[in-house]
Amino acid sequence: MPNRSPRLLLISGSLRVESVNRKAIEVAAIAAEKAGAEIDRTDPLDILFPIYNQDDEDKTGIPDKALALRERMKKADGFLIGCPEYNGSITGALKNAIDWASRPHDGEQPLECFRHKTAALIAASGGKLGGIRGLPETRRILSGIGTHVIAFDFALSGANDVFAADGTCTDDNARAGLERIGTSLAEITAALIAGK
Ligand SMILES: Cc1cc2nc3c(=O)[nH]c(=O)nc-3n(C[C@H](O)[C@H](O)[C@H](O)COP(=O)(O)O)c2cc1C
């Protein structure tokens, strides 16, 4: 049984440098670190690849940048994912990254980037619903390719007003909700890799 820290990869479905979803998952990530997790933080553009086209893949294979993300996914035990809601659903950037990561590749097990990994989902939006409508869709996609999405998720409403310039969350309820997700993901992932 592995006796080590759970490794979590932080991915935001937003490409924006000032993304509120990135800020939200960072608050959760700090809580996960306190709960014993090691965090690998992607940069916003680390998930930006050409729109998936099977003709391109047939001609030139999976882009190097997508292969680099896949390597980080394979090393991770779980994912902490920021899920901006675009028109009631997952962002194109996040879905495209998932599509590239799901493709078969020489020397790998099918869906190796996803199977037996955990994930926690957080949405953040300036609106009143906090981007909650994209969460079931993202959960369904990831569950369908073998990732154990934890039962708890969190949608942060009014997200444009709760982060200070240094990224700290100034709203107690919001911070508690985000931290709960990070802590839960760290604890559940630790239990799974320990075989409990
Ligand atoms: C194409 C598009 C569609 C959007 N659709 C929604 C939506 O359905 N619900 C919502 O709450 N916000 C929606 N928004 C607003 C985003 O939630 C807002 O831009 C948010 O800041 C994006 O997350 P980010 O800051 O992490 O990039 C949309 C924004 C864009 C660009």
PDB file of C-alpha atoms and ligand atoms in Angstrom:
ATOM      1  CA  MET A   1       0.000   0.000   0.000  1.00  0.00           C
ATOM      2  CA  PRO A   2       1.467   3.405  -0.911  1.00  0.00           C
ATOM      3  CA  ASN A   3       2.323   5.524   2.110  1.00  0.00           C
ATOM      4  CA  ARG A   4       2.778   8.953   0.584  1.00  0.00           C
ATOM      5  CA  SER A   5       1.051  12.290   0.124  1.00  0.00           C
ATOM      6  CA  PRO A   6      -1.770  12.431  -2.407  1.00  0.00           C
ATOM      7  CA  ARG A   7      -0.713  14.330  -5.522  1.00  0.00           C
ATOM      8  CA  LEU A   8      -3.302  16.765  -6.844  1.00  0.00           C
ATOM      9  CA  LEU A   9      -3.168  18.584 -10.178  1.00  0.00           C
ATOM     10  CA  LEU A  10      -4.813  22.003 -10.278  1.00  0.00           C
ATOM     11  CA  ILE A  11      -6.591  22.723 -13.573  1.00  0.00           C
ATOM     12  CA  SER A  12      -8.722  25.744 -14.376  1.00  0.00           C
ATOM     13  CA  GLY A  13     -11.179  25.615 -17.252  1.00  0.00           C
ATOM     14  CA  SER A  14     -10.571  29.321 -17.798  1.00  0.00           C
ATOM     15  CA  LEU A  15      -7.669  30.655 -19.839  1.00  0.00           C
ATOM     16  CA  ARG A  16      -7.919  34.067 -18.167  1.00  0.00           C
ATOM     17  CA  VAL A  17      -4.970  35.196 -16.052  1.00  0.00           C
ATOM     18  CA  GLU A  18      -7.347  36.947 -13.623  1.00  0.00           C
ATOM     19  CA  SER A  19      -9.801  34.040 -13.622  1.00  0.00           C
ATOM     20  CA  VAL A  20     -12.022  33.856 -10.548  1.00  0.00           C
ATOM     21  CA  ASN A  21     -12.149  30.082 -10.990  1.00  0.00           C
ATOM     22  CA  ARG A  22      -8.359  29.941 -10.732  1.00  0.00           C
ATOM     23  CA  LYS A  23      -8.491  32.056  -7.571  1.00  0.00           C
ATOM     24  CA  ALA A  24     -11.202  29.794  -6.142  1.00  0.00           C
ATOM     25  CA  ILE A  25      -9.299  26.552  -6.742  1.00  0.00           C
ATOM     26  CA  GLU A  26      -6.150  28.136  -5.303  1.00  0.00           C
ATOM     27  CA  VAL A  27      -7.980  28.735  -1.991  1.00  0.00           C
ATOM     28  CA  ALA A  28      -9.055  25.087  -2.044  1.00  0.00           C
ATOM     29  CA  ALA A  29      -5.528  23.989  -2.978  1.00  0.00           C
ATOM     30  CA  ILE A  30      -3.990  25.726   0.028  1.00  0.00           C
ATOM     31  CA  ALA A  31      -6.450  23.838   2.264  1.00  0.00           C
ATOM     32  CA  ALA A  32      -5.554  20.600   0.469  1.00  0.00           C
ATOM     33  CA  GLU A  33      -1.858  21.280   1.107  1.00  0.00           C
ATOM     34  CA  LYS A  34      -2.603  21.799   4.803  1.00  0.00           C
ATOM     35  CA  ALA A  35      -4.383  18.439   4.738  1.00  0.00           C
ATOM     36  CA  GLY A  36      -1.209  16.806   3.411  1.00  0.00           C
ATOM     37  CA  ALA A  37      -1.552  16.942  -0.383  1.00  0.00           C
ATOM     38  CA  GLU A  38       1.200  17.850  -2.848  1.00  0.00           C
ATOM     39  CA  ILE A  39      -0.085  20.301  -5.447  1.00  0.00           C
ATOM     40  CA  ASP A  40       0.978  20.657  -9.084  1.00  0.00           C
ATOM     41  CA  ARG A  41      -0.380  23.987 -10.400  1.00  0.00           C
ATOM     42  CA  THR A  42      -0.988  24.359 -14.122  1.00  0.00           C
ATOM     43  CA  ASP A  43      -0.736  27.794 -15.725  1.00  0.00           C
ATOM     44  CA  PRO A  44      -3.807  29.091 -17.591  1.00  0.00           C
ATOM     45  CA  LEU A  45      -2.396  28.383 -21.055  1.00  0.00           C
ATOM     46  CA  ASP A  46      -1.185  24.878 -20.180  1.00  0.00           C
ATOM     47  CA  ILE A  47      -4.603  23.592 -21.264  1.00  0.00           C
ATOM     48  CA  LEU A  48      -4.766  25.592 -24.521  1.00  0.00           C
ATOM     49  CA  PHE A  49      -4.436  23.236 -27.486  1.00  0.00           C
ATOM     50  CA  PRO A  50      -5.783  23.299 -31.058  1.00  0.00           C
ATOM     51  CA  ILE A  51      -9.427  22.283 -31.244  1.00  0.00           C
ATOM     52  CA  TYR A  52      -9.417  18.506 -31.451  1.00  0.00           C
ATOM     53  CA  ASN A  53      -9.620  17.271 -35.041  1.00  0.00           C
ATOM     54  CA  GLN A  54      -9.113  13.590 -35.737  1.00  0.00           C
ATOM     55  CA  ASP A  55      -7.598  14.365 -39.148  1.00  0.00           C
ATOM     56  CA  ASP A  56      -4.888  16.425 -37.430  1.00  0.00           C
ATOM     57  CA  GLU A  57      -4.269  13.675 -34.905  1.00  0.00           C
ATOM     58  CA  ASP A  58      -3.999  11.098 -37.696  1.00  0.00           C
ATOM     59  CA  LYS A  59      -1.454  13.283 -39.507  1.00  0.00           C
ATOM     60  CA  THR A  60       0.698  14.670 -36.714  1.00  0.00           C
ATOM     61  CA  GLY A  61      -0.320  12.898 -33.512  1.00  0.00           C
ATOM     62  CA  ILE A  62      -1.122  14.448 -30.168  1.00  0.00           C
ATOM     63  CA  PRO A  63       0.498  17.929 -29.809  1.00  0.00           C
ATOM     64  CA  ASP A  64       3.577  18.055 -27.556  1.00  0.00           C
ATOM     65  CA  LYS A  65       1.839  20.512 -25.253  1.00  0.00           C
ATOM     66  CA  ALA A  66      -1.087  18.143 -24.776  1.00  0.00           C
ATOM     67  CA  LEU A  67       1.350  15.293 -24.136  1.00  0.00           C
ATOM     68  CA  ALA A  68       2.977  17.434 -21.438  1.00  0.00           C
ATOM     69  CA  LEU A  69      -0.363  17.932 -19.687  1.00  0.00           C
ATOM     70  CA  ARG A  70      -1.088  14.222 -20.014  1.00  0.00           C
ATOM     71  CA  GLU A  71       2.200  13.394 -18.248  1.00  0.00           C
ATOM     72  CA  ARG A  72       1.220  15.647 -15.353  1.00  0.00           C
ATOM     73  CA  MET A  73      -2.244  14.055 -15.247  1.00  0.00           C
ATOM     74  CA  LYS A  74      -0.764  10.563 -15.140  1.00  0.00           C
ATOM     75  CA  LYS A  75       1.480  11.506 -12.219  1.00  0.00           C
ATOM     76  CA  ALA A  76      -1.469  12.959 -10.288  1.00  0.00           C
ATOM     77  CA  ASP A  77      -3.753  10.955  -8.011  1.00  0.00           C
ATOM     78  CA  GLY A  78      -6.522  13.519  -8.358  1.00  0.00           C
ATOM     79  CA  PHE A  79      -7.592  16.767  -9.940  1.00  0.00           C
ATOM     80  CA  LEU A  80      -8.881  19.969  -8.431  1.00  0.00           C
ATOM     81  CA  ILE A  81     -10.769  21.572 -11.291  1.00  0.00           C
ATOM     82  CA  GLY A  82     -12.095  25.090 -11.728  1.00  0.00           C
ATOM     83  CA  CYS A  83     -15.211  24.960 -13.868  1.00  0.00           C
ATOM     84  CA  PRO A  84     -16.318  28.305 -15.314  1.00  0.00           C
ATOM     85  CA  GLU A  85     -19.855  28.111 -16.679  1.00  0.00           C
ATOM     86  CA  TYR A  86     -20.213  29.168 -20.311  1.00  0.00           C
ATOM     87  CA  ASN A  87     -23.828  29.228 -21.485  1.00  0.00           C
ATOM     88  CA  GLY A  88     -24.872  26.793 -18.795  1.00  0.00           C
ATOM     89  CA  SER A  89     -22.120  24.273 -19.465  1.00  0.00           C
ATOM     90  CA  ILE A  90     -18.405  23.415 -19.444  1.00  0.00           C
ATOM     91  CA  THR A  91     -15.974  25.744 -21.257  1.00  0.00           C
ATOM     92  CA  GLY A  92     -14.687  24.766 -24.678  1.00  0.00           C
ATOM     93  CA  ALA A  93     -11.089  24.968 -23.421  1.00  0.00           C
ATOM     94  CA  LEU A  94     -11.691  22.459 -20.640  1.00  0.00           C
ATOM     95  CA  LYS A  95     -13.665  20.061 -22.809  1.00  0.00           C
ATOM     96  CA  ASN A  96     -11.007  20.271 -25.543  1.00  0.00           C
ATOM     97  CA  ALA A  97      -8.256  19.493 -23.036  1.00  0.00           C
ATOM     98  CA  ILE A  98     -10.243  16.503 -21.765  1.00  0.00           C
ATOM     99  CA  ASP A  99     -10.747  15.316 -25.344  1.00  0.00           C
ATOM    100  CA  TRP A 100      -7.007  15.420 -26.142  1.00  0.00           C
ATOM    101  CA  ALA A 101      -6.164  13.714 -22.845  1.00  0.00           C
ATOM    102  CA  SER A 102      -8.667  10.949 -23.495  1.00  0.00           C
ATOM    103  CA  ARG A 103      -7.107   9.780 -26.768  1.00  0.00           C
ATOM    104  CA  PRO A 104      -5.335   6.410 -26.904  1.00  0.00           C
ATOM    105  CA  HIS A 105      -1.546   6.661 -26.930  1.00  0.00           C
ATOM    106  CA  ASP A 106       1.236   4.101 -27.427  1.00  0.00           C
ATOM    107  CA  GLY A 107       2.426   2.460 -24.240  1.00  0.00           C
ATOM    108  CA  GLU A 108      -0.519   3.665 -22.172  1.00  0.00           C
ATOM    109  CA  GLN A 109      -3.534   1.967 -20.717  1.00  0.00           C
ATOM    110  CA  PRO A 110      -6.860   3.198 -22.165  1.00  0.00           C
ATOM    111  CA  LEU A 111      -7.889   6.456 -20.460  1.00  0.00           C
ATOM    112  CA  GLU A 112      -4.788   6.313 -18.269  1.00  0.00           C
ATOM    113  CA  CYS A 113      -4.999  10.065 -17.598  1.00  0.00           C
ATOM    114  CA  PHE A 114      -8.421   9.638 -15.975  1.00  0.00           C
ATOM    115  CA  ARG A 115      -9.005   6.118 -14.668  1.00  0.00           C
ATOM    116  CA  HIS A 116      -8.767   5.599 -10.910  1.00  0.00           C
ATOM    117  CA  LYS A 117      -8.101   9.321 -10.341  1.00  0.00           C
ATOM    118  CA  THR A 118     -10.218  11.481  -8.060  1.00  0.00           C
ATOM    119  CA  ALA A 119     -11.567  14.923  -8.892  1.00  0.00           C
ATOM    120  CA  ALA A 120     -13.248  17.774  -7.080  1.00  0.00           C
ATOM    121  CA  LEU A 121     -15.158  20.435  -8.979  1.00  0.00           C
ATOM    122  CA  ILE A 122     -15.471  24.105  -8.119  1.00  0.00           C
ATOM    123  CA  ALA A 123     -17.343  26.719 -10.136  1.00  0.00           C
ATOM    124  CA  ALA A 124     -17.127  30.478  -9.652  1.00  0.00           C
ATOM    125  CA  SER A 125     -19.075  33.206 -11.360  1.00  0.00           C
ATOM    126  CA  GLY A 126     -20.011  36.805 -10.751  1.00  0.00           C
ATOM    127  CA  GLY A 127     -23.637  35.755 -11.136  1.00  0.00           C
ATOM    128  CA  LYS A 128     -26.083  34.557  -8.491  1.00  0.00           C
ATOM    129  CA  LEU A 129     -25.912  30.867  -9.422  1.00  0.00           C
ATOM    130  CA  GLY A 130     -22.130  30.682  -9.175  1.00  0.00           C
ATOM    131  CA  GLY A 131     -21.814  28.640 -12.344  1.00  0.00           C
ATOM    132  CA  ILE A 132     -23.582  25.670 -10.776  1.00  0.00           C
ATOM    133  CA  ARG A 133     -25.170  24.532 -14.036  1.00  0.00           C
ATOM    134  CA  GLY A 134     -21.848  23.429 -15.538  1.00  0.00           C
ATOM    135  CA  LEU A 135     -20.966  21.153 -12.637  1.00  0.00           C
ATOM    136  CA  PRO A 136     -23.280  18.177 -13.358  1.00  0.00           C
ATOM    137  CA  GLU A 137     -22.125  18.197 -16.982  1.00  0.00           C
ATOM    138  CA  THR A 138     -18.446  18.170 -15.997  1.00  0.00           C
ATOM    139  CA  ARG A 139     -19.127  15.447 -13.403  1.00  0.00           C
ATOM    140  CA  ARG A 140     -20.869  13.330 -16.025  1.00  0.00           C
ATOM    141  CA  ILE A 141     -18.026  13.687 -18.544  1.00  0.00           C
ATOM    142  CA  LEU A 142     -15.298  12.777 -16.045  1.00  0.00           C
ATOM    143  CA  SER A 143     -17.261   9.941 -14.442  1.00  0.00           C
ATOM    144  CA  GLY A 144     -17.839   8.478 -17.896  1.00  0.00           C
ATOM    145  CA  ILE A 145     -14.083   8.194 -18.478  1.00  0.00           C
ATOM    146  CA  GLY A 146     -13.266   6.602 -15.151  1.00  0.00           C
ATOM    147  CA  THR A 147     -12.576   9.473 -12.746  1.00  0.00           C
ATOM    148  CA  HIS A 148     -14.091   9.326  -9.261  1.00  0.00           C
ATOM    149  CA  VAL A 149     -15.601  12.781  -8.842  1.00  0.00           C
ATOM    150  CA  ILE A 150     -16.125  13.353  -5.126  1.00  0.00           C
ATOM    151  CA  ALA A 151     -19.639  13.899  -3.844  1.00  0.00           C
ATOM    152  CA  PHE A 152     -18.988  17.458  -2.692  1.00  0.00           C
ATOM    153  CA  ASP A 153     -18.685  20.320  -5.117  1.00  0.00           C
ATOM    154  CA  PHE A 154     -19.029  24.074  -4.679  1.00  0.00           C
ATOM    155  CA  ALA A 155     -20.457  26.917  -6.745  1.00  0.00           C
ATOM    156  CA  LEU A 156     -19.232  30.354  -5.667  1.00  0.00           C
ATOM    157  CA  SER A 157     -21.658  33.169  -6.503  1.00  0.00           C
ATOM    158  CA  GLY A 158     -20.659  36.837  -6.513  1.00  0.00           C
ATOM    159  CA  ALA A 159     -17.101  35.706  -7.180  1.00  0.00           C
ATOM    160  CA  ASN A 160     -15.961  39.077  -8.523  1.00  0.00           C
ATOM    161  CA  ASP A 161     -16.351  40.582  -5.037  1.00  0.00           C
ATOM    162  CA  VAL A 162     -14.713  38.043  -2.711  1.00  0.00           C
ATOM    163  CA  PHE A 163     -11.046  37.943  -3.673  1.00  0.00           C
ATOM    164  CA  ALA A 164      -8.460  40.442  -2.436  1.00  0.00           C
ATOM    165  CA  ALA A 165      -5.618  41.539  -4.710  1.00  0.00           C
ATOM    166  CA  ASP A 166      -3.351  38.863  -3.196  1.00  0.00           C
ATOM    167  CA  GLY A 167      -5.923  36.152  -4.020  1.00  0.00           C
ATOM    168  CA  THR A 168      -7.136  35.569  -0.488  1.00  0.00           C
ATOM    169  CA  CYS A 169     -10.872  35.076  -0.087  1.00  0.00           C
ATOM    170  CA  THR A 170     -12.422  37.830   2.035  1.00  0.00           C
ATOM    171  CA  ASP A 171     -15.836  36.182   2.524  1.00  0.00           C
ATOM    172  CA  ASP A 172     -15.897  33.716   5.420  1.00  0.00           C
ATOM    173  CA  ASN A 173     -18.639  31.476   4.034  1.00  0.00           C
ATOM    174  CA  ALA A 174     -17.070  31.344   0.596  1.00  0.00           C
ATOM    175  CA  ARG A 175     -13.635  30.579   2.016  1.00  0.00           C
ATOM    176  CA  ALA A 176     -15.057  27.817   4.241  1.00  0.00           C
ATOM    177  CA  GLY A 177     -16.850  26.246   1.261  1.00  0.00           C
ATOM    178  CA  LEU A 178     -13.751  26.300  -0.917  1.00  0.00           C
ATOM    179  CA  GLU A 179     -11.510  24.990   1.844  1.00  0.00           C
ATOM    180  CA  ARG A 180     -13.936  22.158   2.564  1.00  0.00           C
ATOM    181  CA  ILE A 181     -13.607  20.963  -1.031  1.00  0.00           C
ATOM    182  CA  GLY A 182      -9.796  21.063  -0.938  1.00  0.00           C
ATOM    183  CA  THR A 183      -9.632  19.256   2.389  1.00  0.00           C
ATOM    184  CA  SER A 184     -12.165  16.627   1.305  1.00  0.00           C
ATOM    185  CA  LEU A 185     -10.334  15.912  -1.928  1.00  0.00           C
ATOM    186  CA  ALA A 186      -7.015  15.528  -0.102  1.00  0.00           C
ATOM    187  CA  GLU A 187      -8.514  13.213   2.525  1.00  0.00           C
ATOM    188  CA  ILE A 188     -10.507  11.057   0.104  1.00  0.00           C
ATOM    189  CA  THR A 189      -7.567  10.741  -2.296  1.00  0.00           C
ATOM    190  CA  ALA A 190      -5.213   9.843   0.554  1.00  0.00           C
ATOM    191  CA  ALA A 191      -7.614   7.125   1.707  1.00  0.00           C
ATOM    192  CA  LEU A 192      -7.918   5.720  -1.806  1.00  0.00           C
ATOM    193  CA  ILE A 193      -4.175   5.537  -2.482  1.00  0.00           C
ATOM    194  CA  ALA A 194      -3.673   3.916   0.927  1.00  0.00           C
ATOM    195  CA  GLY A 195      -6.234   1.294  -0.098  1.00  0.00           C
ATOM    196  CA  LYS A 196      -8.645   2.122   2.703  1.00  0.00           C
TER     197      LYS A 196
HETATM  198  C1  LIG B   1     -19.109  32.746 -23.570  1.00  0.00           C
HETATM  199  C2  LIG B   1     -19.467  33.022 -22.142  1.00  0.00           C
HETATM  200  C3  LIG B   1     -20.593  32.458 -21.595  1.00  0.00           C
HETATM  201  C4  LIG B   1     -20.927  32.678 -20.252  1.00  0.00           C
HETATM  202  N1  LIG B   1     -21.994  32.031 -19.724  1.00  0.00           N
HETATM  203  C5  LIG B   1     -22.228  32.123 -18.395  1.00  0.00           C
HETATM  204  C6  LIG B   1     -23.236  31.330 -17.772  1.00  0.00           C
HETATM  205  O1  LIG B   1     -23.932  30.563 -18.398  1.00  0.00           O
HETATM  206  N2  LIG B   1     -23.414  31.450 -16.436  1.00  0.00           N
HETATM  207  C7  LIG B   1     -22.626  32.299 -15.666  1.00  0.00           C
HETATM  208  O2  LIG B   1     -22.814  32.357 -14.450  1.00  0.00           O
HETATM  209  N3  LIG B   1     -21.675  33.056 -16.232  1.00  0.00           N
HETATM  210  C8  LIG B   1     -21.443  32.980 -17.567  1.00  0.00           C
HETATM  211  N4  LIG B   1     -20.445  33.720 -18.138  1.00  0.00           N
HETATM  212  C9  LIG B   1     -19.694  34.640 -17.302  1.00  0.00           C
HETATM  213  C10 LIG B   1     -18.542  33.919 -16.636  1.00  0.00           C
HETATM  214  O3  LIG B   1     -19.017  33.191 -15.530  1.00  0.00           O
HETATM  215  C11 LIG B   1     -17.514  34.936 -16.166  1.00  0.00           C
HETATM  216  O4  LIG B   1     -16.928  35.521 -17.321  1.00  0.00           O
HETATM  217  C12 LIG B   1     -16.481  34.319 -15.270  1.00  0.00           C
HETATM  218  O5  LIG B   1     -15.661  35.346 -14.754  1.00  0.00           O
HETATM  219  C13 LIG B   1     -15.657  33.326 -16.061  1.00  0.00           C
HETATM  220  O6  LIG B   1     -14.777  32.674 -15.203  1.00  0.00           O
HETATM  221  P1  LIG B   1     -13.243  33.091 -15.052  1.00  0.00           P
HETATM  222  O7  LIG B   1     -13.202  34.421 -14.340  1.00  0.00           O
HETATM  223  O8  LIG B   1     -12.681  31.993 -14.234  1.00  0.00           O
HETATM  224  O9  LIG B   1     -12.650  33.189 -16.430  1.00  0.00           O
HETATM  225  C14 LIG B   1     -20.114  33.524 -19.461  1.00  0.00           C
HETATM  226  C15 LIG B   1     -18.976  34.115 -20.041  1.00  0.00           C
HETATM  227  C16 LIG B   1     -18.642  33.851 -21.345  1.00  0.00           C
HETATM  228  C17 LIG B   1     -17.372  34.454 -21.924  1.00  0.00           C
END
